[in-house]
Coordinates of C-alpha atoms and ligand atoms in Angstrom, one line a residue:
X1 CA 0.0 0.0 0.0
X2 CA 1.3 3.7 -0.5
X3 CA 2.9 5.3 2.7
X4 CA 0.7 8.6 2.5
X5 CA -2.4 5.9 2.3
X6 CA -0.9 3.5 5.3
X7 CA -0.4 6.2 7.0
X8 CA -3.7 8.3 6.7
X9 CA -6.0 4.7 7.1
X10 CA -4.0 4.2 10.1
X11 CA -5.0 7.4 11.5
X12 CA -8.5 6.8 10.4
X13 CA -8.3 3.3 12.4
X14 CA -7.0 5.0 15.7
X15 CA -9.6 7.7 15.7
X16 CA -12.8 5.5 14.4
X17 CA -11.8 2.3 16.4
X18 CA -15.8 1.6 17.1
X19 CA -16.7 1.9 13.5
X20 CA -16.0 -1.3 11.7
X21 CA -18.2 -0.9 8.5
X22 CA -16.7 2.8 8.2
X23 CA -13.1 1.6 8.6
X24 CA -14.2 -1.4 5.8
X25 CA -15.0 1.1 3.5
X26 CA -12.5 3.4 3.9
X27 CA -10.1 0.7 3.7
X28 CA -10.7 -0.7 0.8
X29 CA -10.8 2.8 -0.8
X30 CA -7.4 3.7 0.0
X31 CA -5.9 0.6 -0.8
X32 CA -7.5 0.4 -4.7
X33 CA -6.3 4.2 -4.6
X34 CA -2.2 2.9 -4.1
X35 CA -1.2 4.0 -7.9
X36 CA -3.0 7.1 -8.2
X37 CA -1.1 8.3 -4.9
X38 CA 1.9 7.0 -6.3
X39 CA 1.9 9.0 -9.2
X40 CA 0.3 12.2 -7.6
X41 CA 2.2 13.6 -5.0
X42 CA -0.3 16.7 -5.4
X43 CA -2.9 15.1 -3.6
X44 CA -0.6 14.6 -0.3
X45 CA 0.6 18.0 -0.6
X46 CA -3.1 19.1 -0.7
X47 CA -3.8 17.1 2.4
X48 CA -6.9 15.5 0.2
X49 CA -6.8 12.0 2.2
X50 CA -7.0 13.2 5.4
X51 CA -9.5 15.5 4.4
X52 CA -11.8 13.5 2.3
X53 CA -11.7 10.4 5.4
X54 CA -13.3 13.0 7.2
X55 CA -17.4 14.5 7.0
X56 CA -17.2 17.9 6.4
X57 CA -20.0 18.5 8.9
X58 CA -22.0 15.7 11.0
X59 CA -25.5 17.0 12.5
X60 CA -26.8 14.8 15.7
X61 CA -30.1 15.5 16.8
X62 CA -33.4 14.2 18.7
X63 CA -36.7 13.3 17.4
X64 CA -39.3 13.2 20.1
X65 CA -42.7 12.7 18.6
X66 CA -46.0 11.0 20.2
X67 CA -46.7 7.5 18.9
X68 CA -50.6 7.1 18.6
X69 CA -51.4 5.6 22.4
X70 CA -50.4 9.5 23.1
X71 CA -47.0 8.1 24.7
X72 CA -43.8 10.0 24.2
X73 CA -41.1 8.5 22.2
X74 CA -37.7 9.8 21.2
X75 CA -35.3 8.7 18.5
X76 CA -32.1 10.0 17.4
X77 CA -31.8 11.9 14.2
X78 CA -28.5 12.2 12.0
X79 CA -27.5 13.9 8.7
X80 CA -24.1 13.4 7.7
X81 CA -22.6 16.2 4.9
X82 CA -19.5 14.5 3.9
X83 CA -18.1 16.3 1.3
X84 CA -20.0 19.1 -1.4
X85 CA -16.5 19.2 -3.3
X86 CA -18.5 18.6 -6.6
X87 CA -21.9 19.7 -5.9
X88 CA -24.8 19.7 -3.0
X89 CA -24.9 17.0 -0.7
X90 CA -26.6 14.3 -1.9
X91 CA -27.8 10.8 -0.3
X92 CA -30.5 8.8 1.3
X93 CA -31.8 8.6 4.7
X94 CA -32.4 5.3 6.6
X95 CA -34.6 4.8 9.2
X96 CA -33.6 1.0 10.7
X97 CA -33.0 0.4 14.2
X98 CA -29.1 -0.8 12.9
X99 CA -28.7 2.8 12.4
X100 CA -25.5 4.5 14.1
X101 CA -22.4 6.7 13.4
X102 CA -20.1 3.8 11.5
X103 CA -22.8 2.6 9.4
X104 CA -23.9 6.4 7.9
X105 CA -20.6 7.4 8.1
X106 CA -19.6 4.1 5.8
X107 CA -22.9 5.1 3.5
X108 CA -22.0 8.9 3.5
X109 CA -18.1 7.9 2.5
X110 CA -19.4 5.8 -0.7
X111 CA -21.9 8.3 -1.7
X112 CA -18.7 10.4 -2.4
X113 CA -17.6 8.5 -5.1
X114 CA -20.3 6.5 -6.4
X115 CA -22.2 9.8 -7.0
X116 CA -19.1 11.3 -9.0
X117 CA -19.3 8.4 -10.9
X118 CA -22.8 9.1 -12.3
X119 CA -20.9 12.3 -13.4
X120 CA -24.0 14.5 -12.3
X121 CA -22.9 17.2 -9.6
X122 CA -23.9 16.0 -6.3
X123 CA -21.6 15.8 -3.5
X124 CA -22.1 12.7 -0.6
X125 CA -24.0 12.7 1.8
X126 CA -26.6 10.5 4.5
X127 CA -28.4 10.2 7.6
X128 CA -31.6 9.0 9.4
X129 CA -32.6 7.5 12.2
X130 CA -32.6 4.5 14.4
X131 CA -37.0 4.9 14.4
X132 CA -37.9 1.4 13.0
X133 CA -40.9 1.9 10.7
X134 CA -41.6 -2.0 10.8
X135 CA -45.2 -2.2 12.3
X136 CA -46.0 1.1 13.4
X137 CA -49.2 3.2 11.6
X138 CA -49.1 5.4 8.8
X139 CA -50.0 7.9 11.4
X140 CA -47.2 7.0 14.1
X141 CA -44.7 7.3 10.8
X142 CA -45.9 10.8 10.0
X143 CA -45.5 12.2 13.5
X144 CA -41.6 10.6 13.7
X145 CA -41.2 12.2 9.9
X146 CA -42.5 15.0 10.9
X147 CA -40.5 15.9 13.9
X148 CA -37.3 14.6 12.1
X149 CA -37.9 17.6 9.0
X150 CA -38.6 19.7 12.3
X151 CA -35.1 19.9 12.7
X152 CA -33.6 18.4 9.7
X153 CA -35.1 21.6 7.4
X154 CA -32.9 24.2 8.5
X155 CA -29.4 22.5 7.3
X156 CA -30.9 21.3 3.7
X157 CA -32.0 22.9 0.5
X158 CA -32.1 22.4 -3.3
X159 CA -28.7 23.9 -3.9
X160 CA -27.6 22.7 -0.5
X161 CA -28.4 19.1 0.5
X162 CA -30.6 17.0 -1.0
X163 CA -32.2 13.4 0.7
X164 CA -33.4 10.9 -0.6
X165 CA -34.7 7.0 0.3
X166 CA -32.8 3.8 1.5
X167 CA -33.8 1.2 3.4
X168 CA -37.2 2.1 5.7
X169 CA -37.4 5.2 3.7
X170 CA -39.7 4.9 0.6
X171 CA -42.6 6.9 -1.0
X172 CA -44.6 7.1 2.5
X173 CA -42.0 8.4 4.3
X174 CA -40.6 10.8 1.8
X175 CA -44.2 12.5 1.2
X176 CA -44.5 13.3 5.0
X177 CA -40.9 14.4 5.2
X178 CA -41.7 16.6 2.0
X179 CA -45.1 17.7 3.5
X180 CA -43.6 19.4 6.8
X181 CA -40.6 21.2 5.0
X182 CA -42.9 22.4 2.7
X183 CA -44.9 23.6 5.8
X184 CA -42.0 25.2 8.1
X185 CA -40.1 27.1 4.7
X186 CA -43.0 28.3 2.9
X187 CA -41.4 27.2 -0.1
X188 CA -42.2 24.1 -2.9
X189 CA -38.9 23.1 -4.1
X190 CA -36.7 20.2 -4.9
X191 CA -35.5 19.4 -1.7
X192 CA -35.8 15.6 -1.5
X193 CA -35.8 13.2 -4.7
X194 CA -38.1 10.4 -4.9
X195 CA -41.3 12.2 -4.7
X196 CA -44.6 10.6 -5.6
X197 CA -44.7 11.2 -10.2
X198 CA -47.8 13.2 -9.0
X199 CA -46.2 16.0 -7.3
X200 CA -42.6 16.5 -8.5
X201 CA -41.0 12.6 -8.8
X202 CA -39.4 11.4 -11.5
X203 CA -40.7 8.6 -13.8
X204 CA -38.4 6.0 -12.8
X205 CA -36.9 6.9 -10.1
X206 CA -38.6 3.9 -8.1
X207 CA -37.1 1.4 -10.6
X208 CA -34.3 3.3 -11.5
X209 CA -31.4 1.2 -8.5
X210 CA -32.2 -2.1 -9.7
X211 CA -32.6 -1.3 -13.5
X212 CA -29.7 0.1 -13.3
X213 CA -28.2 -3.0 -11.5
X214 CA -28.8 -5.3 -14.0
X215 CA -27.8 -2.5 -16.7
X216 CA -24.5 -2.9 -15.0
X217 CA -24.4 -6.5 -14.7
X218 CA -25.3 -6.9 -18.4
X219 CA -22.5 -4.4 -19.7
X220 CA -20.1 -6.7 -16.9
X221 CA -21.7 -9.9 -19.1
X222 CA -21.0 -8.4 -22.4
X223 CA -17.0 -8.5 -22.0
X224 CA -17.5 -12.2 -21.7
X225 CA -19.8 -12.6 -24.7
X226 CA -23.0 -13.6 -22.1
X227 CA -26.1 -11.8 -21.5
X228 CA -28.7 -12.5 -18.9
X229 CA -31.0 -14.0 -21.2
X230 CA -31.4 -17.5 -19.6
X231 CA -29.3 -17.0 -16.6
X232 CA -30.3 -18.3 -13.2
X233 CA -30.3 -15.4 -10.8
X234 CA -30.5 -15.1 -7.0
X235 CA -31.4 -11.6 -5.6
X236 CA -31.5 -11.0 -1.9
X237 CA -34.0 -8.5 -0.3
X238 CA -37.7 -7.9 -1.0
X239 CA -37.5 -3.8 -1.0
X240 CA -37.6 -1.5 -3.4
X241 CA -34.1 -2.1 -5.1
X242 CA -34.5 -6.1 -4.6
X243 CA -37.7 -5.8 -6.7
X244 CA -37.2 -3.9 -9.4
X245 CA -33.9 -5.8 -9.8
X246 CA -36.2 -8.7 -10.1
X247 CA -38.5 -7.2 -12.8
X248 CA -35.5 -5.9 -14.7
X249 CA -33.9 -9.7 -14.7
X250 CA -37.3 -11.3 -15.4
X251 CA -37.8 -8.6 -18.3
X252 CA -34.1 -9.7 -19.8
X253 CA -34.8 -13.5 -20.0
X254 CA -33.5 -14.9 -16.6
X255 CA -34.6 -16.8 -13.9
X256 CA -34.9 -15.3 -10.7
X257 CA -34.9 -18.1 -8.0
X258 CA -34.7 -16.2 -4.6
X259 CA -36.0 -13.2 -2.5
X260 CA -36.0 -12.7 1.6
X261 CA -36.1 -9.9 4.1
X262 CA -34.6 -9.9 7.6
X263 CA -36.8 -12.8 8.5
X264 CA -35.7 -15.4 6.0
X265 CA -35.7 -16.4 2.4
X266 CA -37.6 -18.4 0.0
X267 CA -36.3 -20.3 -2.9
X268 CA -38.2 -21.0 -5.8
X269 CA -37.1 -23.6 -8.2
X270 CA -39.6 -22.9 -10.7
X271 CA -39.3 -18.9 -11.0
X272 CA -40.4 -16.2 -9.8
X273 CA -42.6 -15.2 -12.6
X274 CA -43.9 -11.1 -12.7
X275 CA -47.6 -12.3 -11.7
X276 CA -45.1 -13.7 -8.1
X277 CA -43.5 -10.7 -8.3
X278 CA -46.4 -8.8 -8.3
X279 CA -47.6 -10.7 -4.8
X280 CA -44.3 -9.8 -4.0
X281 CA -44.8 -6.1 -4.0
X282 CA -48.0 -5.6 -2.6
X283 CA -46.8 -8.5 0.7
X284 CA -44.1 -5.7 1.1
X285 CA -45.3 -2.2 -0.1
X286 CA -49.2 -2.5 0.5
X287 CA -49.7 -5.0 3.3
X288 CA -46.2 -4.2 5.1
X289 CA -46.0 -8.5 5.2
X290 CA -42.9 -11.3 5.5
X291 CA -41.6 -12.8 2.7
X292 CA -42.1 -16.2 4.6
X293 CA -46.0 -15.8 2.9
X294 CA -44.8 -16.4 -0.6
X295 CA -43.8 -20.0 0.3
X296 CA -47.7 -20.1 1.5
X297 CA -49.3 -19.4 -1.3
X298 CA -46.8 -20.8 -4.3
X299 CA -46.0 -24.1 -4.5
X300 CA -43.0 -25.3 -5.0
X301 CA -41.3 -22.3 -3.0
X302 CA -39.8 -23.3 0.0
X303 CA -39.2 -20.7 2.8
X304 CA -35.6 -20.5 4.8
X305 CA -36.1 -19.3 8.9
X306 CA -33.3 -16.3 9.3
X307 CA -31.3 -17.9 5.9
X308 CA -29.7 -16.3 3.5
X309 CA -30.3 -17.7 0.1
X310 CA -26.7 -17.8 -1.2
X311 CA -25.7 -21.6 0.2
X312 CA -29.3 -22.9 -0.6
X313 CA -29.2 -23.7 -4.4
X314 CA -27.0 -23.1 -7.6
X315 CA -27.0 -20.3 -9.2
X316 CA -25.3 -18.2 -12.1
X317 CA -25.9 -14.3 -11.9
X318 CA -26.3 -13.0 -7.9
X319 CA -27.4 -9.3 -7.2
X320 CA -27.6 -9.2 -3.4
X321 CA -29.9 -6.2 -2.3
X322 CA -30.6 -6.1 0.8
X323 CA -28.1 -4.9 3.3
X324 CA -24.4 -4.3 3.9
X325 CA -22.4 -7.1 4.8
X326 CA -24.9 -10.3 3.9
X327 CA -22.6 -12.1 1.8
X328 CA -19.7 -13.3 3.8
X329 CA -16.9 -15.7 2.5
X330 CA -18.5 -19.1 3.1
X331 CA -21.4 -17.6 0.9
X332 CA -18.8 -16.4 -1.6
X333 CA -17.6 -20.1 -1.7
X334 CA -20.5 -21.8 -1.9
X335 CA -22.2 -19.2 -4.8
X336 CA -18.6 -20.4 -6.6
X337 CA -19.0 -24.1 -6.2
X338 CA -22.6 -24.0 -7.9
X339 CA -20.9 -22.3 -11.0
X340 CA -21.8 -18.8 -10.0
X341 CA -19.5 -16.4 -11.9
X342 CA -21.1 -12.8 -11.7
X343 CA -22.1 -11.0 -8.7
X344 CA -23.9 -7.3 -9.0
X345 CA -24.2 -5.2 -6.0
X346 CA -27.3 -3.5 -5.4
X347 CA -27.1 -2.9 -1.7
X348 CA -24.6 -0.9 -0.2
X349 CA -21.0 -3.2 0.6
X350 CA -23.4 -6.0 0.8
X351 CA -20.3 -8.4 0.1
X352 CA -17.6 -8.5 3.2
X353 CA -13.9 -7.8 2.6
X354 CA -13.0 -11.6 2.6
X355 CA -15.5 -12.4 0.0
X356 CA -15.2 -9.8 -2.5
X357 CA -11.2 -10.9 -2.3
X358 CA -12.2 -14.4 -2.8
X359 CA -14.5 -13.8 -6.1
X360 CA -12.4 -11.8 -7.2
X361 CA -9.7 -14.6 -7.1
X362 CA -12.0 -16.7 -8.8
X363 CA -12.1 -13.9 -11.6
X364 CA -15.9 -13.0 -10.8
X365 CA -17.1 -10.4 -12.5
X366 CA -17.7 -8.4 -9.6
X367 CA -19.7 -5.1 -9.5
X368 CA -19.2 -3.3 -6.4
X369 CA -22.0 -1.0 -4.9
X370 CA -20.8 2.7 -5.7
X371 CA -21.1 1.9 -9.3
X372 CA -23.6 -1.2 -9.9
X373 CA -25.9 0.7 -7.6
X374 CA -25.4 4.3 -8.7
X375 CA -28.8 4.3 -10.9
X376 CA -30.7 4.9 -8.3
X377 CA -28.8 8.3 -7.1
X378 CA -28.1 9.3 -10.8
X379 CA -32.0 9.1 -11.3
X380 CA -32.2 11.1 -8.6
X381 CA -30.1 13.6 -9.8
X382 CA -32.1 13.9 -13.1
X383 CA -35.4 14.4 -10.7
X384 CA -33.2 17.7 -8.9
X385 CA -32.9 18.7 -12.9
X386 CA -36.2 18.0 -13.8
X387 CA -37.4 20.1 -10.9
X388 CA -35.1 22.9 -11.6
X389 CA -36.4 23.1 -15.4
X390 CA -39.9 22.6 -13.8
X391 CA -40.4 19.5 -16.5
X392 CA -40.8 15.8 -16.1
X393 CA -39.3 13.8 -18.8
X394 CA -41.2 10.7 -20.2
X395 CA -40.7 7.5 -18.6
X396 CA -39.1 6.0 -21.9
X397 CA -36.3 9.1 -21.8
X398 CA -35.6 8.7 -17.9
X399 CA -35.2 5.3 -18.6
X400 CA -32.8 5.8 -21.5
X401 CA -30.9 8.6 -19.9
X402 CA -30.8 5.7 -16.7
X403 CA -29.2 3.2 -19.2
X404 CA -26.7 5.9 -20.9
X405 CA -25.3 6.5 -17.6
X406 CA -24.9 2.9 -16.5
X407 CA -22.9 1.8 -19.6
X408 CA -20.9 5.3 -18.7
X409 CA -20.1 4.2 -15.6
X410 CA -18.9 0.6 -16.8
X411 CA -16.6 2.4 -19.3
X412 CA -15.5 5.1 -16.6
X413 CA -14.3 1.6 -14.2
X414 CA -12.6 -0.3 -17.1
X415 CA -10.6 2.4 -18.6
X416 CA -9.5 3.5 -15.0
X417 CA -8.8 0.2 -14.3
X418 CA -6.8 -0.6 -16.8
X419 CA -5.1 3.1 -16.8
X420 CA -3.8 1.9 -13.4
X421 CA -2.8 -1.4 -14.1
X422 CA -5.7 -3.1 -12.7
X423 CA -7.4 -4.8 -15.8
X424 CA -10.9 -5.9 -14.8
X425 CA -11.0 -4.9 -10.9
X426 CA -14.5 -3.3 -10.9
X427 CA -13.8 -2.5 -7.2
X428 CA -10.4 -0.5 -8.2
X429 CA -11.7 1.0 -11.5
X430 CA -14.6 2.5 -9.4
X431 CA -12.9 3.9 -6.6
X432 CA -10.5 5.5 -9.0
X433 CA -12.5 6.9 -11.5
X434 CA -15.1 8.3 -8.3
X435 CA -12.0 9.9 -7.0
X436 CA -10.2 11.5 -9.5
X437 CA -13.3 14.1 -9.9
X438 CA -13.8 15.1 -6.2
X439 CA -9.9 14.7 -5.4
X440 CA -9.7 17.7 -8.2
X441 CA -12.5 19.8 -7.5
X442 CA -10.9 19.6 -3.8
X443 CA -7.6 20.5 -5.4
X444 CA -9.3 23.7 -7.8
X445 CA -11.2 24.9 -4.8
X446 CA -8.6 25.4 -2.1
X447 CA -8.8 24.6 1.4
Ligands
NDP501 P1 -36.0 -1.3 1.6 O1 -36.3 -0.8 2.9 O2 -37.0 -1.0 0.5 O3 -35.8 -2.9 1.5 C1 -34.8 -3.4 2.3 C2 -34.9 -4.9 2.2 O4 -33.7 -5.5 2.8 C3 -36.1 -5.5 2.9 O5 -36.4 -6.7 2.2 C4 -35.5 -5.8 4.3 O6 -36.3 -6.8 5.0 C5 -34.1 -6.2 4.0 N1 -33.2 -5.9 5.1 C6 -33.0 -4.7 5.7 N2 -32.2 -4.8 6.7 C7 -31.8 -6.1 6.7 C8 -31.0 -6.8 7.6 N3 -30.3 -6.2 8.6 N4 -30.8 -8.1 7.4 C9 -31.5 -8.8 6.4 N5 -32.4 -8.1 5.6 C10 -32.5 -6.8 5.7 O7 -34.6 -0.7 1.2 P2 -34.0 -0.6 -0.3 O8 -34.4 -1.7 -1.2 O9 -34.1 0.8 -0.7 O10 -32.4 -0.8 0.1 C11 -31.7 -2.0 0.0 C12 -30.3 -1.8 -0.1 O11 -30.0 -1.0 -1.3 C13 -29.6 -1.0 1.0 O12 -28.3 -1.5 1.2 C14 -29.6 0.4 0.4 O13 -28.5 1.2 1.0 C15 -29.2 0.1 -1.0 N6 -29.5 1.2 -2.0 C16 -30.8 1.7 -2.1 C17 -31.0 2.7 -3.1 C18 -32.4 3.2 -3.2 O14 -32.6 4.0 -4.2 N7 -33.4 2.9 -2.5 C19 -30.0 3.2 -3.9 C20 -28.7 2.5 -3.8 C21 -28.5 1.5 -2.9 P3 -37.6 -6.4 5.9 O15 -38.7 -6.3 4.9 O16 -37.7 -7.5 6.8 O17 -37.3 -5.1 6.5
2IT502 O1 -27.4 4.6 -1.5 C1 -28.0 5.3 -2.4 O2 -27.4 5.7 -3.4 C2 -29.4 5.8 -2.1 N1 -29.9 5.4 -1.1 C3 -30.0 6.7 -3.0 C4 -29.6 8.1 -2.7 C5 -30.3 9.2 -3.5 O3 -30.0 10.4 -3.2 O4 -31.1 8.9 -4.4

């Protein structure tokens, strides 16, 4: 590893010791980033490491609101503003009881680069809350939303910084949160992205993360000569990323075998058709239900108690997308020994250290988060543009637009691969190419 690189993740080590998923992904940025510090001493001059380790504001906060048997509850808030270097904050917000400084912090540091790489201008950014929206009323969600904007509203702004969704955040939430800003600034503007198409959304923004997943896997499959088309796939999760991934992959001719959520998984040898998918979406987005039903009602689905589905059958194509760190090595194994050769990510470092290093041993094609995942940001940023112009774009142009940018961003991580030395490292190409951008606007703008 470079010295100036050793040298700052060691710092970042010391002062973060508590953090593990921050230190992961910090770590694994700095060490694809070796050759470009070796062959820019500018950037240690500049101090850009040290400074782009490190958010360039965090905001704490409480969120006391009454739950509807008129008891008080309180939550704890965070935004994290990690670095505006190339445009206004920009990220989602998670509401998940998991939620705590190493894991935003870890979200906030990839946002960085994955959303350079969509080559929109949007700095990184994240937050939310440890509030777990699992089982509570539309009404009990409104009153947390609601006193979250309360005090979230004064540090964000359409040219400032800019939510979004992520897990526990989706349409619901993001139409209260939307609602009471609207209220307390007296102003209808684009501050958050994923709005409902009705008042100020984009056309494919809910779809846009997992189309753009498999965009990314197919242009990863091209270099091989394959395609999806008849490809088994496994996909993890049963949210909004996990399902469009689904529709996209069912849409391109594969055969998506498995789901779950954080109860379990079901496997379904025969398919999971669109009319399953379908059940699918209204179990999780209407009814708020477990994934365990599927296996009820399809036959010839079996259903996995707290599993994961990567050791349960054979597969070709994998796009977990669920949550960080759900593929460990043993999983990475076993997804090799069934012939698995491609894994996409759609989640956020869904895939722990040891197992990315392992398939990418085996020569996976391996399509880390901040660029397999970056649809759903980019589309994003084309609902901020849309907003600004006061237009919304047909679903078939967001869609293209979506595409364009993928296959961009699977050109931008092969040619900085291979500028590097690095030939086919996805994980290196990414890193690279995300920081290039920022580590120059840092560089242009001064300290
Ligand atoms: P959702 O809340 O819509 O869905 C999350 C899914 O993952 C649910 O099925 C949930 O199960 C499951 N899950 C959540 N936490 C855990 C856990 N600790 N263990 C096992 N399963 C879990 O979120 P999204 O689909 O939006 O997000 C999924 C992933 O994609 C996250 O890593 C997110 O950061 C990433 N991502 C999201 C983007 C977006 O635009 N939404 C963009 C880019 C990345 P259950 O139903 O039981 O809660
Ligand atoms: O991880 C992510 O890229 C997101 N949750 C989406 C962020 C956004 O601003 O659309």
């Amino acid at each position: 590893m470079n010295e100036y690189g050793k040298r700052v993740l060691e710092d970042v080590i010391a002062k973060n010791a508590d953090q593990s998923e921050f230190i992961q992904a910090v770590r694994e940025v700095i060490d694809t980033l070796s050759p470009v510090l070796d062959s820019n001493p500018n950037y240690e001059q500049n101090a850009i490491l040290e400074r782009i380790v490190v958010p360039e504001r965090i905001l704490i906060f409480q969120v006391p609101w009454v739950d509807s048997n008129n008891k008080v509850q309180v939550n704890k808030g965070y935004r994290i503003q990690f670095n505006s270097a190339i445009g206004p904050y920009k990220g989602g917000l998670r509401f998940h009881p998991s939620v705590n400084l190493s894991i935003l912090k870890f979200l906030g540091f990839e946002q960085i680069f994955k959303n350079s790489l969509t080559t929109l201008p949007m700095g990184g950014a994240k937050g939310g809350s440890n509030f777990d929206p699992k089982g509570k009323s539309d009404l009990d969600v409104m009153s947390f939303c609601q006193s979250f904007m309360r005090e979230l509203y004064r540090h964000i702004g359409p040219n400032i910084d800019v939510p979004a969704g992520d897990i526990g955040v989706g349409a619901r939430e993001i139409g209260y949160l939307f609602g009471q800003y609207k209220k307390i600034v007296n102003a209808y503007e684009g501050v958050l992205t994923g709005k409902n198409i009705n008042w100020g959304g984009s056309l494919i923004r809910p779809q846009a993360t997992g189309y753009g997943n498999v965009y990314f896997m197919n242009e990863m499959l091209k270099t091989r000569g394959e395609s999806i088309e008849g490809k088994t796939a496994m996909v993890s999760g049963s949210g909004n990323v996990a399902q469009y991934t689904v529709m996209k992959l069912i849409s391109m001719g594969a055969k998506v075998i498995s789901m779950s959520d954080s109860s379990g998984c079901i496997i379904d040898k025969d398919g999971i058709d669109l009319e399953k998918l379908d059940f699918i979406m209204q179990l999780k987005n209407v009814r708020r239900g477990r994934i365990r039903e599927y296996a009820e009602k399809f036959t010839g689905a079996k259903y996995f108690e707290k599993q994961r589905p990567w050791r349960l059958a054979k597969t070709d194509i994998a796009a977990p997308s669920a949550t960080q760190n759900e593929l460990d090595l043993d999983d990475a194994k076993a997804l090799f020994e069934g012939g698995c050769f491609c894994v996409s990510e759609g989640a956020n470092m869904p895939s722990t250290s040891e197992a990315v290093a392992f398939m990418q041993s085996k020569n996976f094609l391996f399509g880390p988060a901040k660029a397999a995942n970056a649809g759903g940001v980019a589309t994003s940023g084309l609902e901020m543009s849309q907003n600004s112009l006061r237009m919304s774009w047909s679903a078939e142009d967001v869609d293209a637009k979506l595409h364009g940018i993928m296959q961009n961003i699977h050109a931008a991580c092969t040619s900085a691969a291979e500028r590097f030395g690095m030939k086919g490292n996805y994980v290196a190409g990414a890193n690279i190419a995300g920081f290039l951008k920022v580590a120059d606007a840092m560089v242009d703008q001064g300290i």
